[in-house]
Amino acid sequence: MSDKTLNDLFLDTLKDIYYAEKQIYRALPKMAKAAQSDQLRAAFEKHHDETEDQIERLEQIFELTGKAARGKKCDAIEGILDEGKEIMEEYEGMPAMDAGLLAAAQAVEHYEISRYGTLKAWAGKLNMNDAVKLLDATLSEEKKTDDTLSKIAASAVNAEAA
Amino acid sequence: MSDKTLNDLFLDTLKDIYYAEKQIYRALPKMAKAAQSDQLRAAFEKHHDETEDQIERLEQIFELTGKAARGKKCDAIEGILDEGKEIMEEYEGMPAMDAGLLAAAQAVEHYEISRYGTLKAWAGKLNMNDAVKLLDATLSEEKKTDDTLSKIAASAVNAEAA
């Protein structure tokens, strides 16, 4: 049994977020369709495009490590997205739908912020400077998306649901 | 079929995080036991005590809403904690164990930060000022815990695993 080092952990976690991003990419159009406000729908559509770039960045990092890009089932994102699906079912046509979608999307963003923050720190320790740059680009996008969602949540959407 | 409003969503999400906190409370001693560094073990033990206070604050909020404190199965935290269990199994006795535990714990913290941020914003919209204060107290603790974990991650723990 070989010693599992930070290199192994980096690769395992890269596979985890690669799987997660692909699931998110599939979920976002459904969330956009369920959104009641144009502003929220537009935010989900924009993030759908960004997610495509983020998947490509992960593929570049796999290339840097010399390993094939491959996902590994990520229980965390499955659970987080399942809660989003539940909201879409239980709040269909209800005044609080958009508030629920926003909460679900922010849980997704925070999972990603946590994973990219961790991967970026590890890439630094492993002296993978190109990977640090790619991970940082995505991390910044995720934080910006979370901010945008917070602003939408603070504005009309939730007030209408109250 | 009644219209589900922000009030319903607030209560549903309160039940979700109440369930999640109780699961986290049960998981933390296992994570503390698995930690290799004293610093990480101490951080998990401290957060275990804080989690007890956080559960009590949620019970106070249930009281404010006039509803019984009751959890609702939270798929997200189940998935996030399952990934932590996987790390504890796969990295047992391995150099990267603490780095993996830190990543798992930060995913938990980010889920909580997202949920408490959402609940605090909703409590504000619903003019539940006492709930806002209680939620803010926990939100600050979760952010501080995440910062502490980031600092531990940046120091010796990950370097040893490299």
CSV table of C-alpha atoms in Angstrom, one decimal:
chain,number,residue,atom,x,y,z
A,1,MET,CA,0.0,0.0,0.0
A,2,SER,CA,1.6,3.2,-1.1
A,3,ASP,CA,1.7,6.4,1.0
A,4,LYS,CA,-1.0,8.8,-0.2
A,5,THR,CA,0.5,12.2,-0.4
A,6,LEU,CA,-0.8,15.7,-1.2
A,7,ASN,CA,-0.3,14.9,-4.9
A,8,ASP,CA,-2.8,12.1,-4.7
A,9,LEU,CA,-5.2,14.2,-2.7
A,10,PHE,CA,-4.9,17.0,-5.3
A,11,LEU,CA,-5.8,14.6,-8.1
A,12,ASP,CA,-8.7,13.0,-6.2
A,13,THR,CA,-10.1,16.4,-5.4
A,14,LEU,CA,-9.7,17.6,-9.0
A,15,LYS,CA,-11.7,14.6,-10.1
A,16,ASP,CA,-14.4,15.4,-7.5
A,17,ILE,CA,-14.8,19.0,-8.7
A,18,TYR,CA,-14.6,18.0,-12.4
A,19,TYR,CA,-17.6,15.6,-11.8
A,20,ALA,CA,-19.3,18.4,-9.8
A,21,GLU,CA,-18.9,21.0,-12.5
A,22,LYS,CA,-20.4,18.7,-15.1
A,23,GLN,CA,-23.4,18.1,-12.9
A,24,ILE,CA,-23.8,21.8,-12.3
A,25,TYR,CA,-23.6,22.5,-16.0
A,26,ARG,CA,-26.5,20.1,-16.5
A,27,ALA,CA,-28.5,21.6,-13.6
A,28,LEU,CA,-28.2,25.3,-14.5
A,29,PRO,CA,-30.6,25.3,-17.6
A,30,LYS,CA,-33.3,23.6,-15.4
A,31,MET,CA,-32.8,26.3,-12.7
A,32,ALA,CA,-32.9,29.0,-15.4
A,33,LYS,CA,-36.2,27.6,-16.7
A,34,ALA,CA,-37.7,27.5,-13.2
A,35,ALA,CA,-36.7,31.1,-12.3
A,36,GLN,CA,-39.6,33.5,-12.2
A,37,SER,CA,-37.6,36.8,-12.6
A,38,ASP,CA,-35.7,37.7,-15.7
A,39,GLN,CA,-32.7,38.9,-13.6
A,40,LEU,CA,-32.3,35.5,-11.9
A,41,ARG,CA,-32.8,33.6,-15.2
A,42,ALA,CA,-30.1,35.8,-16.8
A,43,ALA,CA,-27.7,35.1,-13.9
A,44,PHE,CA,-28.1,31.4,-14.3
A,45,GLU,CA,-27.6,31.6,-18.0
A,46,LYS,CA,-24.4,33.6,-17.6
A,47,HIS,CA,-23.1,31.2,-15.0
A,48,HIS,CA,-23.9,28.3,-17.4
A,49,ASP,CA,-21.5,29.8,-19.9
A,50,GLU,CA,-18.9,30.4,-17.2
A,51,THR,CA,-19.2,26.8,-16.1
A,52,GLU,CA,-18.2,25.7,-19.6
A,53,ASP,CA,-15.0,27.7,-19.3
A,54,GLN,CA,-14.4,26.3,-15.8
A,55,ILE,CA,-14.6,22.8,-17.1
A,56,GLU,CA,-12.1,23.6,-19.8
A,57,ARG,CA,-9.7,25.0,-17.1
A,58,LEU,CA,-10.0,21.8,-15.1
A,59,GLU,CA,-9.1,19.9,-18.3
A,60,GLN,CA,-6.0,22.1,-18.7
A,61,ILE,CA,-5.0,21.2,-15.1
A,62,PHE,CA,-5.4,17.5,-15.8
A,63,GLU,CA,-3.1,18.0,-18.8
A,64,LEU,CA,-0.5,19.7,-16.6
A,65,THR,CA,-0.6,16.7,-14.2
A,66,GLY,CA,-0.2,14.3,-17.1
A,67,LYS,CA,-3.4,12.5,-16.2
A,68,ALA,CA,-6.6,11.9,-18.2
A,69,ALA,CA,-9.5,14.2,-17.3
A,70,ARG,CA,-11.8,12.0,-15.4
A,71,GLY,CA,-14.6,12.7,-12.9
A,72,LYS,CA,-15.2,10.8,-9.6
A,73,LYS,CA,-18.7,10.7,-8.2
A,74,CYS,CA,-19.0,13.6,-5.8
A,75,ASP,CA,-21.7,12.9,-3.1
A,76,ALA,CA,-21.6,16.4,-1.9
A,77,ILE,CA,-22.7,18.0,-5.1
A,78,GLU,CA,-25.3,15.3,-5.6
A,79,GLY,CA,-26.8,16.1,-2.2
A,80,ILE,CA,-26.6,19.9,-2.8
A,81,LEU,CA,-28.3,19.6,-6.2
A,82,ASP,CA,-30.9,17.2,-4.9
A,83,GLU,CA,-32.0,20.0,-2.5
A,84,GLY,CA,-32.3,22.3,-5.4
A,85,LYS,CA,-34.5,19.8,-7.3
A,86,GLU,CA,-36.7,19.5,-4.2
A,87,ILE,CA,-37.2,23.3,-4.1
A,88,MET,CA,-38.1,23.3,-7.8
A,89,GLU,CA,-40.7,20.6,-7.1
A,90,GLU,CA,-42.1,21.9,-3.8
A,91,TYR,CA,-42.2,25.6,-4.8
A,92,GLU,CA,-43.4,25.3,-8.4
A,93,GLY,CA,-45.6,28.3,-9.1
A,94,MET,CA,-45.2,29.5,-5.5
A,95,PRO,CA,-44.2,33.1,-4.5
A,96,ALA,CA,-41.0,31.9,-2.8
A,97,MET,CA,-39.7,30.0,-5.8
A,98,ASP,CA,-36.9,32.4,-6.7
A,99,ALA,CA,-35.8,32.9,-3.1
A,100,GLY,CA,-35.5,29.1,-2.9
A,101,LEU,CA,-33.6,28.9,-6.2
A,102,LEU,CA,-31.2,31.6,-5.0
A,103,ALA,CA,-30.5,29.7,-1.8
A,104,ALA,CA,-29.9,26.5,-3.7
A,105,ALA,CA,-27.5,28.2,-6.1
A,106,GLN,CA,-25.6,29.9,-3.3
A,107,ALA,CA,-25.1,26.5,-1.6
A,108,VAL,CA,-23.6,25.3,-4.9
A,109,GLU,CA,-21.3,28.4,-5.2
A,110,HIS,CA,-20.1,27.9,-1.6
A,111,TYR,CA,-19.2,24.3,-2.3
A,112,GLU,CA,-17.2,25.4,-5.3
A,113,ILE,CA,-15.5,28.3,-3.5
A,114,SER,CA,-14.4,25.8,-0.8
A,115,ARG,CA,-13.1,23.3,-3.3
A,116,TYR,CA,-11.2,25.8,-5.5
A,117,GLY,CA,-9.8,27.6,-2.4
A,118,THR,CA,-8.4,24.2,-1.2
A,119,LEU,CA,-7.1,23.2,-4.7
A,120,LYS,CA,-5.4,26.6,-5.2
A,121,ALA,CA,-3.7,26.3,-1.8
A,122,TRP,CA,-2.5,22.8,-2.6
A,123,ALA,CA,-1.3,23.7,-6.1
A,124,GLY,CA,0.8,26.4,-4.4
A,125,LYS,CA,2.4,23.9,-2.0
A,126,LEU,CA,3.1,21.6,-4.9
A,127,ASN,CA,4.7,24.4,-6.9
A,128,MET,CA,2.2,24.0,-9.8
A,129,ASN,CA,2.2,27.7,-10.7
A,130,ASP,CA,0.2,27.4,-13.9
A,131,ALA,CA,-2.5,25.4,-12.0
A,132,VAL,CA,-2.6,28.1,-9.3
A,133,LYS,CA,-3.4,30.7,-12.0
A,134,LEU,CA,-6.2,28.6,-13.6
A,135,LEU,CA,-7.7,27.8,-10.2
A,136,ASP,CA,-7.6,31.4,-9.1
A,137,ALA,CA,-9.4,32.5,-12.3
A,138,THR,CA,-12.3,30.1,-11.5
A,139,LEU,CA,-12.3,31.0,-7.8
A,140,SER,CA,-12.7,34.7,-8.6
A,141,GLU,CA,-15.6,33.9,-10.9
A,142,GLU,CA,-17.3,31.8,-8.3
A,143,LYS,CA,-17.0,34.5,-5.7
A,144,LYS,CA,-18.3,37.1,-8.1
A,145,THR,CA,-21.3,34.8,-9.0
A,146,ASP,CA,-22.0,34.4,-5.3
A,147,ASP,CA,-21.9,38.2,-4.8
A,148,THR,CA,-24.3,38.7,-7.8
A,149,LEU,CA,-26.7,36.1,-6.3
A,150,SER,CA,-26.6,37.8,-2.9
A,151,LYS,CA,-27.4,41.2,-4.5
A,152,ILE,CA,-30.4,39.7,-6.4
A,153,ALA,CA,-31.5,38.0,-3.1
A,154,ALA,CA,-31.3,41.4,-1.3
A,155,SER,CA,-33.4,43.1,-4.0
A,156,ALA,CA,-36.8,42.5,-5.4
A,157,VAL,CA,-36.9,38.7,-5.5
A,158,ASN,CA,-37.2,37.9,-1.8
A,159,ALA,CA,-39.3,41.0,-1.1
A,160,GLU,CA,-42.0,39.7,-3.4
A,161,ALA,CA,-42.0,36.4,-1.7
A,162,ALA,CA,-42.5,37.9,1.8
B,1,MET,CA,-52.9,23.9,-2.1
B,2,SER,CA,-51.7,27.0,-0.2
B,3,ASP,CA,-49.2,29.4,-1.5
B,4,LYS,CA,-45.7,28.8,-0.2
B,5,THR,CA,-44.2,32.0,0.9
B,6,LEU,CA,-40.9,33.1,2.3
B,7,ASN,CA,-42.2,32.2,5.8
B,8,ASP,CA,-42.5,28.6,4.7
B,9,LEU,CA,-39.1,28.6,3.0
B,10,PHE,CA,-37.5,30.1,6.1
B,11,LEU,CA,-39.0,27.3,8.3
B,12,ASP,CA,-38.0,24.6,5.8
B,13,THR,CA,-34.4,25.9,5.7
B,14,LEU,CA,-34.3,26.2,9.4
B,15,LYS,CA,-35.2,22.5,9.7
B,16,ASP,CA,-32.6,21.7,7.1
B,17,ILE,CA,-29.7,23.4,9.0
B,18,TYR,CA,-31.0,22.1,12.3
B,19,TYR,CA,-30.6,18.5,11.0
B,20,ALA,CA,-27.3,19.4,9.4
B,21,GLU,CA,-25.9,20.9,12.7
B,22,LYS,CA,-26.8,17.7,14.6
B,23,GLN,CA,-25.0,15.6,12.0
B,24,ILE,CA,-22.0,17.9,12.2
B,25,TYR,CA,-22.0,17.6,16.0
B,26,ARG,CA,-21.8,13.8,15.7
B,27,ALA,CA,-19.1,13.9,13.0
B,28,LEU,CA,-16.7,16.3,14.6
B,29,PRO,CA,-15.4,14.0,17.4
B,30,LYS,CA,-14.6,11.4,14.7
B,31,MET,CA,-12.7,14.0,12.7
B,32,ALA,CA,-10.8,15.1,15.8
B,33,LYS,CA,-9.8,11.5,16.5
B,34,ALA,CA,-8.6,11.1,12.9
B,35,ALA,CA,-6.5,14.3,13.0
B,36,GLN,CA,-2.8,13.8,13.1
B,37,SER,CA,-1.8,17.3,14.3
B,38,ASP,CA,-2.6,18.6,17.8
B,39,GLN,CA,-3.5,22.0,16.3
B,40,LEU,CA,-6.2,20.5,13.9
B,41,ARG,CA,-7.6,18.2,16.7
B,42,ALA,CA,-7.9,21.3,19.0
B,43,ALA,CA,-9.7,23.2,16.2
B,44,PHE,CA,-12.2,20.4,15.7
B,45,GLU,CA,-12.8,20.1,19.5
B,46,LYS,CA,-13.4,23.8,19.8
B,47,HIS,CA,-15.8,23.8,16.9
B,48,HIS,CA,-17.6,20.8,18.5
B,49,ASP,CA,-18.4,23.1,21.5
B,50,GLU,CA,-19.5,25.9,19.3
B,51,THR,CA,-21.8,23.6,17.4
B,52,GLU,CA,-23.6,22.9,20.6
B,53,ASP,CA,-24.3,26.6,21.1
B,54,GLN,CA,-25.3,26.9,17.4
B,55,ILE,CA,-27.9,24.1,17.9
B,56,GLU,CA,-29.3,26.0,20.9
B,57,ARG,CA,-29.5,29.2,18.9
B,58,LEU,CA,-31.6,27.4,16.3
B,59,GLU,CA,-33.9,26.1,19.0
B,60,GLN,CA,-34.4,29.7,20.2
B,61,ILE,CA,-35.3,30.7,16.6
B,62,PHE,CA,-37.8,27.8,16.4
B,63,GLU,CA,-39.3,29.2,19.6
B,64,LEU,CA,-39.5,32.7,18.1
B,65,THR,CA,-41.5,31.2,15.2
B,66,GLY,CA,-43.8,29.3,17.6
B,67,LYS,CA,-42.9,26.0,15.9
B,68,ALA,CA,-41.4,22.9,17.5
B,69,ALA,CA,-37.7,22.4,16.8
B,70,ARG,CA,-37.6,19.6,14.2
B,71,GLY,CA,-34.9,18.6,11.7
B,72,LYS,CA,-35.6,17.7,8.1
B,73,LYS,CA,-33.2,15.3,6.3
B,74,CYS,CA,-30.6,17.4,4.5
B,75,ASP,CA,-29.1,15.6,1.5
B,76,ALA,CA,-26.4,18.2,1.1
B,77,ILE,CA,-24.8,17.7,4.5
B,78,GLU,CA,-25.1,13.9,4.2
B,79,GLY,CA,-23.2,14.1,0.9
B,80,ILE,CA,-20.6,16.5,2.3
B,81,LEU,CA,-20.0,14.4,5.4
B,82,ASP,CA,-19.8,11.2,3.3
B,83,GLU,CA,-16.9,12.7,1.5
B,84,GLY,CA,-15.2,13.4,4.8
B,85,LYS,CA,-15.8,9.8,5.9
B,86,GLU,CA,-14.2,8.6,2.6
B,87,ILE,CA,-11.1,10.7,3.3
B,88,MET,CA,-10.9,9.2,6.8
B,89,GLU,CA,-11.0,5.7,5.3
B,90,GLU,CA,-8.8,6.2,2.2
B,91,TYR,CA,-6.1,8.4,3.9
B,92,GLU,CA,-5.9,6.6,7.3
B,93,GLY,CA,-2.2,6.7,8.4
B,94,MET,CA,-1.3,8.5,5.2
B,95,PRO,CA,0.8,11.8,5.1
B,96,ALA,CA,-2.1,13.7,3.5
B,97,MET,CA,-4.7,12.8,6.1
B,98,ASP,CA,-4.8,16.2,7.8
B,99,ALA,CA,-4.9,18.1,4.5
B,100,GLY,CA,-7.9,16.0,3.5
B,101,LEU,CA,-9.7,16.5,6.8
B,102,LEU,CA,-9.1,20.2,6.5
B,103,ALA,CA,-10.7,20.3,3.0
B,104,ALA,CA,-13.7,18.2,4.2
B,105,ALA,CA,-14.2,20.6,7.2
B,106,GLN,CA,-14.0,23.6,5.0
B,107,ALA,CA,-16.7,22.2,2.7
B,108,VAL,CA,-18.9,21.8,5.8
B,109,GLU,CA,-18.1,25.4,6.9
B,110,HIS,CA,-19.0,26.8,3.5
B,111,TYR,CA,-22.3,24.9,3.4
B,112,GLU,CA,-23.1,26.5,6.8
B,113,ILE,CA,-22.0,30.0,5.7
B,114,SER,CA,-24.3,29.8,2.7
B,115,ARG,CA,-27.2,28.6,4.8
B,116,TYR,CA,-26.8,31.1,7.6
B,117,GLY,CA,-26.3,33.9,5.2
B,118,THR,CA,-29.5,33.0,3.4
B,119,LEU,CA,-31.5,32.6,6.6
B,120,LYS,CA,-30.2,35.9,8.0
B,121,ALA,CA,-31.2,37.8,4.8
B,122,TRP,CA,-34.7,36.1,4.9
B,123,ALA,CA,-35.1,36.9,8.7
B,124,GLY,CA,-34.4,40.5,7.8
B,125,LYS,CA,-37.1,40.6,5.1
B,126,LEU,CA,-39.5,38.9,7.5
B,127,ASN,CA,-38.7,41.6,10.2
B,128,MET,CA,-37.6,38.9,12.7
B,129,ASN,CA,-35.0,41.1,14.3
B,130,ASP,CA,-34.2,38.7,17.2
B,131,ALA,CA,-33.6,35.9,14.7
B,132,VAL,CA,-31.3,38.1,12.6
B,133,LYS,CA,-29.1,38.6,15.7
B,134,LEU,CA,-29.0,34.9,16.6
B,135,LEU,CA,-28.2,33.9,12.9
B,136,ASP,CA,-25.5,36.6,12.7
B,137,ALA,CA,-23.8,35.3,15.8
B,138,THR,CA,-23.5,31.8,14.3
B,139,LEU,CA,-22.6,33.2,10.8
B,140,SER,CA,-19.7,35.1,12.4
B,141,GLU,CA,-18.5,31.9,14.2
B,142,GLU,CA,-18.6,29.8,11.0
B,143,LYS,CA,-16.6,32.4,9.1
B,144,LYS,CA,-14.1,32.6,11.9
B,145,THR,CA,-13.8,28.8,11.9
B,146,ASP,CA,-13.3,28.7,8.2
B,147,ASP,CA,-10.5,31.3,8.6
B,148,THR,CA,-8.8,29.3,11.3
B,149,LEU,CA,-8.9,26.2,9.1
B,150,SER,CA,-7.4,28.2,6.2
B,151,LYS,CA,-4.6,29.3,8.4
B,152,ILE,CA,-3.9,25.8,9.6
B,153,ALA,CA,-4.0,24.6,6.0
B,154,ALA,CA,-1.5,27.2,5.0
B,155,SER,CA,0.9,26.3,7.8
B,156,ALA,CA,2.6,23.0,8.6
B,157,VAL,CA,-0.1,20.5,7.9
B,158,ASN,CA,-0.1,20.6,4.2
B,159,ALA,CA,3.6,21.2,3.9
B,160,GLU,CA,4.3,17.9,5.7
B,161,ALA,CA,2.0,16.1,3.2
B,162,ALA,CA,3.8,17.4,0.1
